[in-house]
Amino acid sequence: MTRPGRRAAIGTVLIANRGEIACRVIRTLRRLGLRSIAVFSEADRHALHVEMADEAHCIGPAPARDSYLNQAAILAAAAASRADAIHPGYGFLSENADFAEACAKAGLVFIGPPVAAIRAMGSKSEAKALMEKAGVPLVPGYHGADQSLKVLQQAAEKIGYPVLIKASAGGGGKGMKVVENAKGFAAALESAQREAKSAFGDDRVLVEKYLTKPRHIEAQIFGDGHGNIVHLFERDCSIQRRHQKVVEEAPAPDLPPERRAAIGQAAIEAGRAVGYVGAGTVEFIAEGGRFYFMEMNTRLQVEHPVTEAITGLDLVEWQIRVARGEKLPKRQAEIAAHGHAIEVRLYAEDPTRGLLPQAGTLNHLSLPEGIAGIRVDSGIRGGDTVSVHYDPMIAKIIAAGADRTEAITRLRSALAETEIGGLPTNLPLLQAILDHPEFRAGAVDTGFIERHAGQLMQPIPDVPIRAVALAALAVLRAGEAEAAASSPAGDPYSPWARLPGWRVNRDAYSDLLFEDGERAIPVRAHYRDGAYLLDLPEGSFAAEGALGPDGTVTARLDGVVYKGRVLRSGDQVTVFMDGVAYRLLAVDRRRPAPGSTAAIGRIVAPMPGTLTRLSVASGDAVEKGAVLAVVEAMKMEHAVLAPRHGRVRDIFFSAGDLVPEGAELLVLEAAE
């Protein structure tokens, strides 16, 4: 950061990040007339941020430690591109004091806070000690240097269970474990330390009292090099799963004015305590009538668009102005909030398997862009791959309205227009949250999803018959087009150019078979002069309509007009209709039925990732529920448990191996 009184010339900025944040920074740079430099890993060679930037440099292989965390490679790219400054985005190196210091030594402006502030707030333990001196309220806990199991266990006993073990460095729910009693403390500590080491290179933790029904409220602050510091109001980020934010909104709902003002002032005092410059977020946890300092993130946050929506400000532009040495564009009295904004994070996650992260190709992606009151931040397009090496976020969808009700209505409508094919996502969960009466009433806390899981994560409903009819019509129309394209040249009247079951002296029909999970849905389609009569298990339907080149279908079923989109990828057929994605399997009747793949005793990887720990050896006897292995994906650990008592017969991978989803890790046989 530039010293007070000294103005930095910034014409070219390298963005040391990827995905939607890199794209978002590039858009502001373009608006300001500044040149943008992207960096990318080998896995991101064709990523959107690479295409958008004025220039792009490859900085290493796919794993983040070899690319986006490779300081030497990033600084080399900055030198090669003659960049004046580096914008770190959020995540990766954005809160790394050593990197900020290395930028300064290389003559680069680091678009972030001073090194001293990063160091002070980079350790949650040290930060809490500073806040205590500044008079900012703290949650009861242990933030000491002694990290031995004995000392941490004693601290937990003194605090009183339940407690929260939290990585001292970093955030995003990595290295965070809730411990209900003393029996589970040691195992939770080991897992938290391992996650923290993997994500942040630092396995230190702190232990705090776990509040049972808290809200997560954070305040956006901004400081400049001239001693000015302001807050840009607060955000509520209480809707979380696995300590990862899912829904964020500004301002926080149902917050008394006096507490709103107190949170803003406490955030400013926290910033003053470390001489803060640039964009920062002071996070609080609130329960009852009290709030407590939790941590300070010395960077821009994923949820900053909701603050931009209610203030009308571009926070990246403010970052650049402050980095140039300018004063803050506005004083506190000049900053006003208008209306309400809500953001949801759209992730590649499987709602039928506990929202496990997913990796693979998005063969279709249609986001609700260009709609009044709706903003979409994304770094991915249809046909791109969600990599196992990075966060599985597809997009942030933000809605702004005159009030909270209007924002919810607009956002719900936008989600209904969102279409994703190729990977399961948390879209149904987001829709269910917005529809829940307690959310609409503003009754939110960090346990919201867990408490209402039965309502929010309902089993996938059967595909309705109208969606099956659309799928059948689309498959038939596509078959007609293929047949016409392959008909003998010069013979448009050939019967072979007509797909729908041309037969001598017989009714023309085609048989189709779809599967919806274990439900088989046979369809017999009778050709009727440019249309069809569809025989389905629920009855017969007259069907007519056209299939567009983008999969759109407008069909008349028994006189009622339905609209949707039908996409096919191999045997998978997805019908987007009424804001829901219905997935079917188109079965080729000529193909023999596959044998069972769920052999007793096969233990498979729940997702693609790295096998970080193998807890058993061949011949070991294990109890039901014992941890057999740990797979890490998207920086989160997932334990693979024994489904029954047994003995390990075969092991097919070693710790450190990359494993694809469904890979057979080991075989468990019945114990003698």
XYZ file of C-alpha atoms in Angstrom, residues 45-532:
488
model
C -5.892 -22.409 -19.626
C -9.284 -21.781 -21.262
C -10.972 -20.090 -18.294
C -13.145 -17.000 -18.664
C -10.810 -14.691 -16.720
C -7.986 -15.628 -19.101
C -10.136 -14.707 -22.082
C -11.262 -11.396 -20.529
C -7.826 -10.065 -19.523
C -5.605 -7.948 -21.772
C -2.748 -10.395 -21.198
C -2.426 -13.747 -19.414
C 0.472 -15.846 -18.049
C 0.545 -19.513 -17.059
C 2.038 -19.915 -13.581
C 2.082 -23.674 -13.060
C 0.233 -26.989 -12.798
C -3.361 -27.386 -11.589
C -2.799 -27.811 -7.817
C -3.097 -24.417 -6.117
C 0.169 -24.900 -4.231
C 1.981 -25.118 -7.571
C 0.205 -22.197 -9.243
C -2.052 -19.713 -7.428
C 0.008 -20.071 -4.234
C 3.317 -19.956 -6.112
C 4.595 -16.518 -5.144
C 7.739 -16.668 -7.288
C 5.752 -17.537 -10.423
C 3.231 -14.735 -9.803
C 5.959 -12.153 -9.230
C 7.756 -13.356 -12.365
C 4.538 -12.871 -14.351
C 4.195 -9.360 -12.899
C 7.747 -8.529 -13.983
C 7.253 -9.991 -17.457
C 4.024 -8.030 -17.973
C 5.462 -4.829 -16.454
C 2.586 -4.638 -13.993
C 2.466 -1.714 -11.571
C 0.282 -3.413 -8.986
C -1.107 -6.752 -7.864
C -4.716 -7.278 -6.844
C -4.919 -10.500 -4.801
C -8.702 -10.933 -4.897
C -9.812 -13.122 -1.985
C -8.521 -16.499 -0.915
C -5.130 -17.832 -2.012
C -2.519 -15.124 -1.212
C -4.865 -12.244 -0.387
C -4.112 -12.377 3.361
C -0.501 -13.535 3.102
C 1.778 -10.948 4.707
C 4.914 -12.502 3.196
C 3.450 -12.112 -0.290
C 2.460 -8.488 0.352
C 6.001 -7.851 1.566
C 7.472 -9.576 -1.485
C 5.343 -7.356 -3.747
C 6.738 -4.239 -2.056
C 10.311 -5.498 -2.450
C 9.626 -6.090 -6.142
C 8.423 -2.489 -6.533
C 4.786 -3.507 -6.920
C 1.791 -1.872 -5.234
C -0.102 -4.516 -3.260
C -3.797 -3.615 -3.512
C -4.559 -4.565 0.049
C -3.807 -3.472 3.605
C -0.341 -2.803 5.066
C 1.804 -5.809 5.912
C 1.579 -4.996 9.630
C -2.219 -5.123 9.552
C -2.223 -8.444 7.704
C 0.177 -9.913 10.245
C -1.822 -8.564 13.171
C -5.110 -9.968 11.878
C -3.681 -13.042 10.147
C -3.590 -14.901 13.425
C -7.016 -15.153 15.014
C -5.346 -15.543 18.394
C -3.261 -12.362 18.064
C -6.227 -10.507 16.596
C -8.405 -11.346 19.578
C -5.697 -10.142 21.943
C -5.599 -6.801 20.087
C -9.378 -6.502 20.101
C -9.477 -7.183 23.815
C -7.129 -4.233 24.365
C -9.284 -2.071 22.089
C -12.386 -2.891 24.117
C -14.131 -4.907 21.390
C -16.224 -7.700 23.006
C -14.901 -11.273 22.598
C -16.418 -14.757 22.811
C -14.958 -16.694 25.792
C -12.104 -18.845 24.525
C -8.435 -19.852 24.424
C -6.152 -18.046 21.974
C -2.768 -18.993 23.423
C 0.495 -20.113 21.832
C 0.662 -23.525 23.541
C -0.921 -25.893 21.011
C -0.466 -29.150 22.893
C -3.411 -31.508 23.134
C -3.311 -31.355 26.927
C -3.510 -27.558 27.110
C -6.223 -27.320 24.459
C -8.296 -30.012 26.175
C -7.963 -28.228 29.510
C -9.054 -24.986 27.870
C -12.106 -26.716 26.400
C -13.046 -28.080 29.825
C -12.719 -24.616 31.361
C -14.785 -22.964 28.617
C -17.446 -25.678 28.758
C -18.771 -27.851 25.952
C -19.828 -27.495 23.222
C -16.711 -25.750 21.912
C -15.526 -24.686 18.490
C -12.024 -25.544 17.270
C -11.019 -23.033 14.620
C -7.920 -22.611 12.454
C -5.957 -19.588 13.630
C -5.132 -18.620 10.033
C -7.569 -18.384 7.154
C -11.327 -18.825 7.057
C -14.112 -20.193 4.871
C -14.923 -22.969 7.319
C -11.601 -24.736 6.700
C -10.126 -26.268 9.845
C -13.276 -25.645 11.868
C -14.870 -28.330 14.047
C -17.690 -28.302 16.589
C -16.990 -30.611 19.548
C -19.926 -31.672 21.699
C -18.006 -33.449 24.477
C -14.554 -34.395 25.719
C -14.660 -37.819 24.060
C -14.539 -36.385 20.552
C -12.039 -33.590 21.214
C -8.767 -35.301 20.214
C -10.063 -36.617 16.878
C -11.677 -33.268 16.013
C -8.473 -31.415 16.862
C -6.385 -33.691 14.658
C -8.771 -33.209 11.721
C -8.940 -29.415 12.207
C -5.152 -29.142 12.334
C -4.755 -31.279 9.227
C -7.308 -29.199 7.276
C -5.710 -25.958 8.477
C -2.233 -27.122 7.449
C -3.483 -28.139 4.012
C -5.483 -24.963 3.369
C -3.269 -22.305 4.991
C 0.110 -23.906 5.701
C -0.454 -23.262 9.429
C -1.944 -25.848 11.810
C -2.415 -23.559 14.827
C -5.944 -23.404 16.245
C -7.961 -21.603 18.875
C -10.810 -22.913 21.017
C -13.964 -20.917 21.714
C -17.328 -21.352 23.351
C -19.763 -22.591 20.725
C -22.907 -20.488 20.739
C -25.945 -22.631 20.039
C -28.092 -20.238 17.998
C -25.924 -17.335 16.838
C -26.125 -14.966 13.909
C -23.084 -14.185 11.776
C -22.979 -10.429 11.148
C -20.049 -8.647 9.540
C -19.232 -5.021 8.811
C -17.440 -3.747 5.713
C -14.792 -1.147 6.557
C -12.483 0.984 4.421
C -9.446 2.969 5.460
C -7.006 5.196 3.586
C -3.414 6.248 4.130
C -4.491 9.624 5.508
C -6.047 8.362 8.733
C -9.638 8.165 7.500
C -11.713 5.069 8.160
C -15.408 4.376 7.532
C -17.834 1.488 7.624
C -20.156 0.631 4.744
C -22.831 -0.931 6.945
C -23.268 -4.567 7.852
C -24.158 -7.856 6.175
C -25.912 -10.903 7.600
C -24.171 -14.137 6.601
C -25.951 -16.518 8.963
C -27.236 -19.026 6.384
C -24.316 -21.456 6.289
C -23.508 -25.114 5.855
C -20.241 -26.673 7.009
C -19.335 -23.159 8.250
C -19.376 -21.959 4.620
C -21.655 -19.026 3.801
C -24.501 -19.829 1.409
C -26.772 -16.748 1.560
C -25.708 -13.207 2.443
C -27.744 -10.038 2.671
C -27.430 -6.364 3.464
C -28.537 -4.781 5.637
C -28.955 -7.465 8.311
C -32.669 -8.163 8.886
C -34.391 -7.615 12.223
C -31.487 -5.699 13.784
C -32.315 -2.875 16.235
C -30.891 0.499 15.106
C -28.774 0.911 18.242
C -27.075 -2.469 17.755
C -26.587 -1.743 14.041
C -24.784 1.479 14.982
C -22.752 -0.273 17.704
C -21.556 -2.954 15.264
C -20.461 -0.312 12.753
C -18.566 1.636 15.411
C -16.932 -1.513 16.824
C -15.743 -2.392 13.304
C -14.163 1.047 12.917
C -12.429 0.696 16.298
C -11.093 -2.701 15.223
C -9.661 -1.120 12.089
C -8.127 1.769 13.991
C -6.459 -0.663 16.407
C -4.273 -1.978 13.573
C -3.947 1.181 11.470
C -6.053 -0.366 8.744
C -5.839 0.795 5.120
C -7.935 -0.611 2.255
C -10.963 -2.915 2.240
C -11.556 -5.146 5.229
C -14.331 -7.098 6.876
C -14.823 -7.300 10.619
C -16.839 -10.391 11.505
C -19.029 -10.653 14.587
C -21.131 -13.395 16.088
C -24.334 -12.271 17.782
C -26.758 -14.006 20.106
C -29.540 -12.488 22.155
C -28.791 -8.825 22.699
C -24.986 -9.147 22.494
C -22.378 -9.389 19.760
C -18.750 -10.539 19.872
C -15.696 -10.024 17.668
C -14.890 -13.181 15.738
C -12.172 -12.269 13.229
C -11.104 -9.717 10.658
C -10.579 -10.599 7.021
C -7.968 -8.272 5.541
C -9.341 -8.460 2.017
C -12.415 -8.053 -0.122
C -15.101 -10.649 0.663
C -17.057 -12.962 -1.615
C -20.255 -11.246 -0.478
C -19.150 -7.664 -1.215
C -21.731 -7.270 -4.060
C -24.602 -6.877 -1.575
C -22.771 -3.935 0.006
C -22.214 -2.450 -3.445
C -25.911 -2.906 -4.219
C -27.185 -0.938 -1.204
C -24.509 1.800 -1.336
C -24.114 2.209 -5.103
C -20.315 2.015 -4.712
C -17.686 -0.046 -6.562
C -15.468 -1.441 -3.806
C -12.745 -2.558 -6.229
C -12.540 1.015 -7.520
C -12.177 2.224 -3.916
C -9.379 -0.305 -3.401
C -7.502 1.041 -6.400
C -7.995 4.672 -5.376
C -6.699 3.977 -1.871
C -3.758 2.015 -3.301
C -2.887 5.042 -5.428
C -2.610 7.076 -2.230
C -5.899 8.939 -2.609
C -8.236 9.794 0.245
C -11.468 7.839 0.626
C -13.995 9.116 -1.934
C -16.609 9.729 0.786
C -16.793 10.496 4.497
C -19.023 8.490 6.846
C -21.819 11.074 6.809
C -21.900 10.958 2.994
C -22.418 7.195 2.782
C -26.033 6.056 2.711
C -27.754 2.687 2.326
C -30.793 2.239 0.107
C -33.029 -0.790 -0.259
C -32.023 -4.385 0.349
C -29.803 -6.916 -1.432
C -29.419 -10.695 -1.147
C -26.729 -12.925 -2.623
C -26.708 -16.707 -3.018
C -23.709 -18.875 -3.846
C -24.415 -21.440 -6.522
C -22.175 -24.484 -5.996
C -21.566 -27.766 -7.801
C -22.762 -29.983 -4.956
C -24.923 -33.083 -4.788
C -28.026 -32.432 -2.624
C -28.824 -36.156 -2.553
C -25.478 -36.959 -0.891
C -25.122 -34.394 1.844
C -24.089 -31.587 -0.546
C -20.766 -33.245 -1.367
C -18.684 -31.079 -3.744
C -18.773 -32.214 -7.365
C -16.226 -31.935 -10.155
C -16.726 -32.373 -13.878
C -17.986 -30.632 -17.004
C -20.942 -28.264 -17.075
C -22.417 -29.203 -20.430
C -25.044 -26.468 -20.105
C -25.151 -23.234 -18.128
C -27.733 -20.497 -18.484
C -27.608 -17.779 -15.814
C -30.237 -15.027 -15.319
C -28.202 -12.132 -16.670
C -29.606 -8.905 -18.067
C -32.633 -8.826 -15.718
C -33.571 -5.680 -13.778
C -32.334 -5.858 -10.196
C -30.251 -8.988 -10.829
C -26.457 -9.219 -10.933
C -24.493 -12.369 -11.747
C -20.796 -12.798 -10.910
C -19.323 -15.919 -12.466
C -16.027 -17.142 -13.819
C -17.373 -20.176 -15.616
C -19.330 -20.891 -18.796
C -21.222 -23.798 -20.258
C -18.707 -26.421 -21.394
C -16.175 -25.434 -18.707
C -14.924 -27.841 -16.070
C -15.400 -27.526 -12.328
C -12.000 -28.703 -11.129
C -11.306 -30.883 -8.130
C -8.431 -28.533 -7.299
C -10.504 -25.428 -6.531
C -13.677 -24.214 -4.857
C -16.761 -25.629 -6.660
C -18.617 -22.298 -6.843
C -20.309 -21.757 -10.210
C -21.717 -18.266 -9.675
C -22.985 -15.660 -7.246
C -26.483 -14.424 -8.015
C -27.433 -11.122 -6.391
C -30.853 -9.466 -6.261
C -31.531 -5.896 -5.174
C -34.908 -4.409 -4.333
C -36.575 -1.483 -2.638
C -37.020 -3.701 0.419
C -36.254 -7.245 1.559
C -39.504 -8.689 0.206
C -38.831 -7.352 -3.278
C -35.239 -8.620 -3.192
C -36.414 -12.124 -2.222
C -39.078 -12.125 -4.954
C -36.602 -11.052 -7.620
C -33.994 -13.556 -6.513
C -36.476 -16.432 -6.422
C -37.559 -15.580 -9.973
C -33.923 -15.416 -11.119
C -33.187 -18.857 -9.658
C -36.193 -20.267 -11.519
C -34.543 -19.147 -14.763
C -31.158 -20.672 -13.888
C -30.322 -23.819 -15.886
C -27.358 -26.110 -15.209
C -26.614 -29.397 -16.907
C -23.859 -31.930 -16.350
C -23.407 -31.680 -12.587
C -25.774 -31.625 -9.614
C -25.901 -28.297 -7.783
C -27.270 -26.726 -4.613
C -29.882 -24.802 -6.642
C -32.824 -26.718 -5.085
C -31.473 -25.876 -1.615
C -31.211 -22.170 -2.457
C -34.773 -22.144 -3.779
C -36.035 -23.934 -0.673
C -34.262 -21.445 1.629
C -35.864 -18.474 -0.115
C -39.273 -20.152 0.111
C -39.013 -20.995 3.813
C -41.357 -18.897 5.984
C -38.738 -18.353 8.710
C -36.231 -17.008 6.201
C -38.858 -14.716 4.741
C -39.588 -13.484 8.262
C -35.871 -12.759 8.831
C -35.546 -15.423 11.549
C -32.062 -16.608 10.579
C -29.070 -18.025 12.445
C -26.083 -20.228 11.623
C -28.019 -23.412 12.423
C -30.838 -22.603 9.996
C -29.958 -25.191 7.330
C -29.215 -27.963 9.804
C -32.374 -27.270 11.805
C -34.626 -27.235 8.741
C -32.751 -29.869 6.728
C -35.831 -32.083 6.485
C -37.711 -29.300 4.677
C -34.819 -27.781 2.747
C -33.274 -30.975 1.383
C -36.253 -33.015 0.332
C -35.706 -36.155 -1.779
C -35.818 -35.423 -5.487
C -39.483 -35.750 -6.556
C -40.597 -38.067 -9.338
C -40.332 -36.500 -12.777
C -43.870 -35.293 -13.659
C -45.524 -36.812 -16.688
C -45.576 -33.502 -18.599
C -41.761 -33.372 -18.318
C -41.516 -36.975 -19.574
C -43.762 -36.025 -22.501
C -41.497 -33.053 -23.322
C -38.447 -35.322 -23.175
C -40.110 -37.873 -25.472
C -41.158 -35.200 -27.962
C -37.633 -33.722 -27.989
C -36.015 -37.140 -28.536
C -38.442 -37.925 -31.365
C -37.944 -34.560 -33.075
C -34.169 -34.904 -32.779
C -34.426 -38.372 -34.319
C -36.476 -36.994 -37.210
C -33.804 -34.382 -37.885
C -31.040 -36.999 -37.825
C -32.974 -39.245 -40.180
C -33.639 -36.392 -42.599
C -29.971 -35.442 -42.593
C -28.931 -39.018 -43.413
C -31.613 -39.719 -46.062
C -30.468 -40.669 -49.598
C -29.470 -37.561 -51.527
C -32.013 -36.454 -54.090
C -34.818 -38.650 -52.694
C -36.840 -36.565 -50.248
C -39.743 -39.043 -50.471
C -37.751 -42.039 -49.260
C -39.562 -43.771 -46.344
C -36.153 -44.165 -44.688
C -36.071 -40.391 -44.234
C -38.964 -40.699 -41.785
C -37.926 -41.934 -38.341
C -41.279 -42.642 -36.712
C -41.401 -46.386 -37.220
C -42.318 -46.617 -40.904
C -43.719 -50.076 -41.521
C -45.603 -51.794 -44.343
C -49.350 -52.124 -43.526
C -48.824 -51.254 -39.851
C -49.339 -48.305 -37.524
C -46.226 -46.125 -37.418
C -44.866 -45.989 -33.879
C -41.612 -45.792 -31.913
C -40.878 -47.214 -28.479
C -38.847 -45.203 -25.987
C -37.822 -46.063 -22.447
C -36.811 -43.580 -19.761
C -35.653 -44.212 -16.218
C -36.221 -41.904 -13.270
C -34.046 -43.570 -10.649
C -35.557 -47.040 -10.213
C -38.786 -46.024 -11.959
C -39.063 -47.270 -15.562
C -41.214 -45.112 -17.862
C -42.035 -46.755 -21.226
C -43.383 -44.472 -23.971
C -44.950 -45.648 -27.219
C -45.152 -42.794 -29.715
C -47.695 -43.204 -32.566
C -47.058 -40.924 -35.528
C -50.086 -38.773 -36.340
C -49.602 -36.481 -39.366
C -46.761 -34.330 -38.039
C -47.638 -34.933 -34.408
C -47.700 -37.857 -31.971
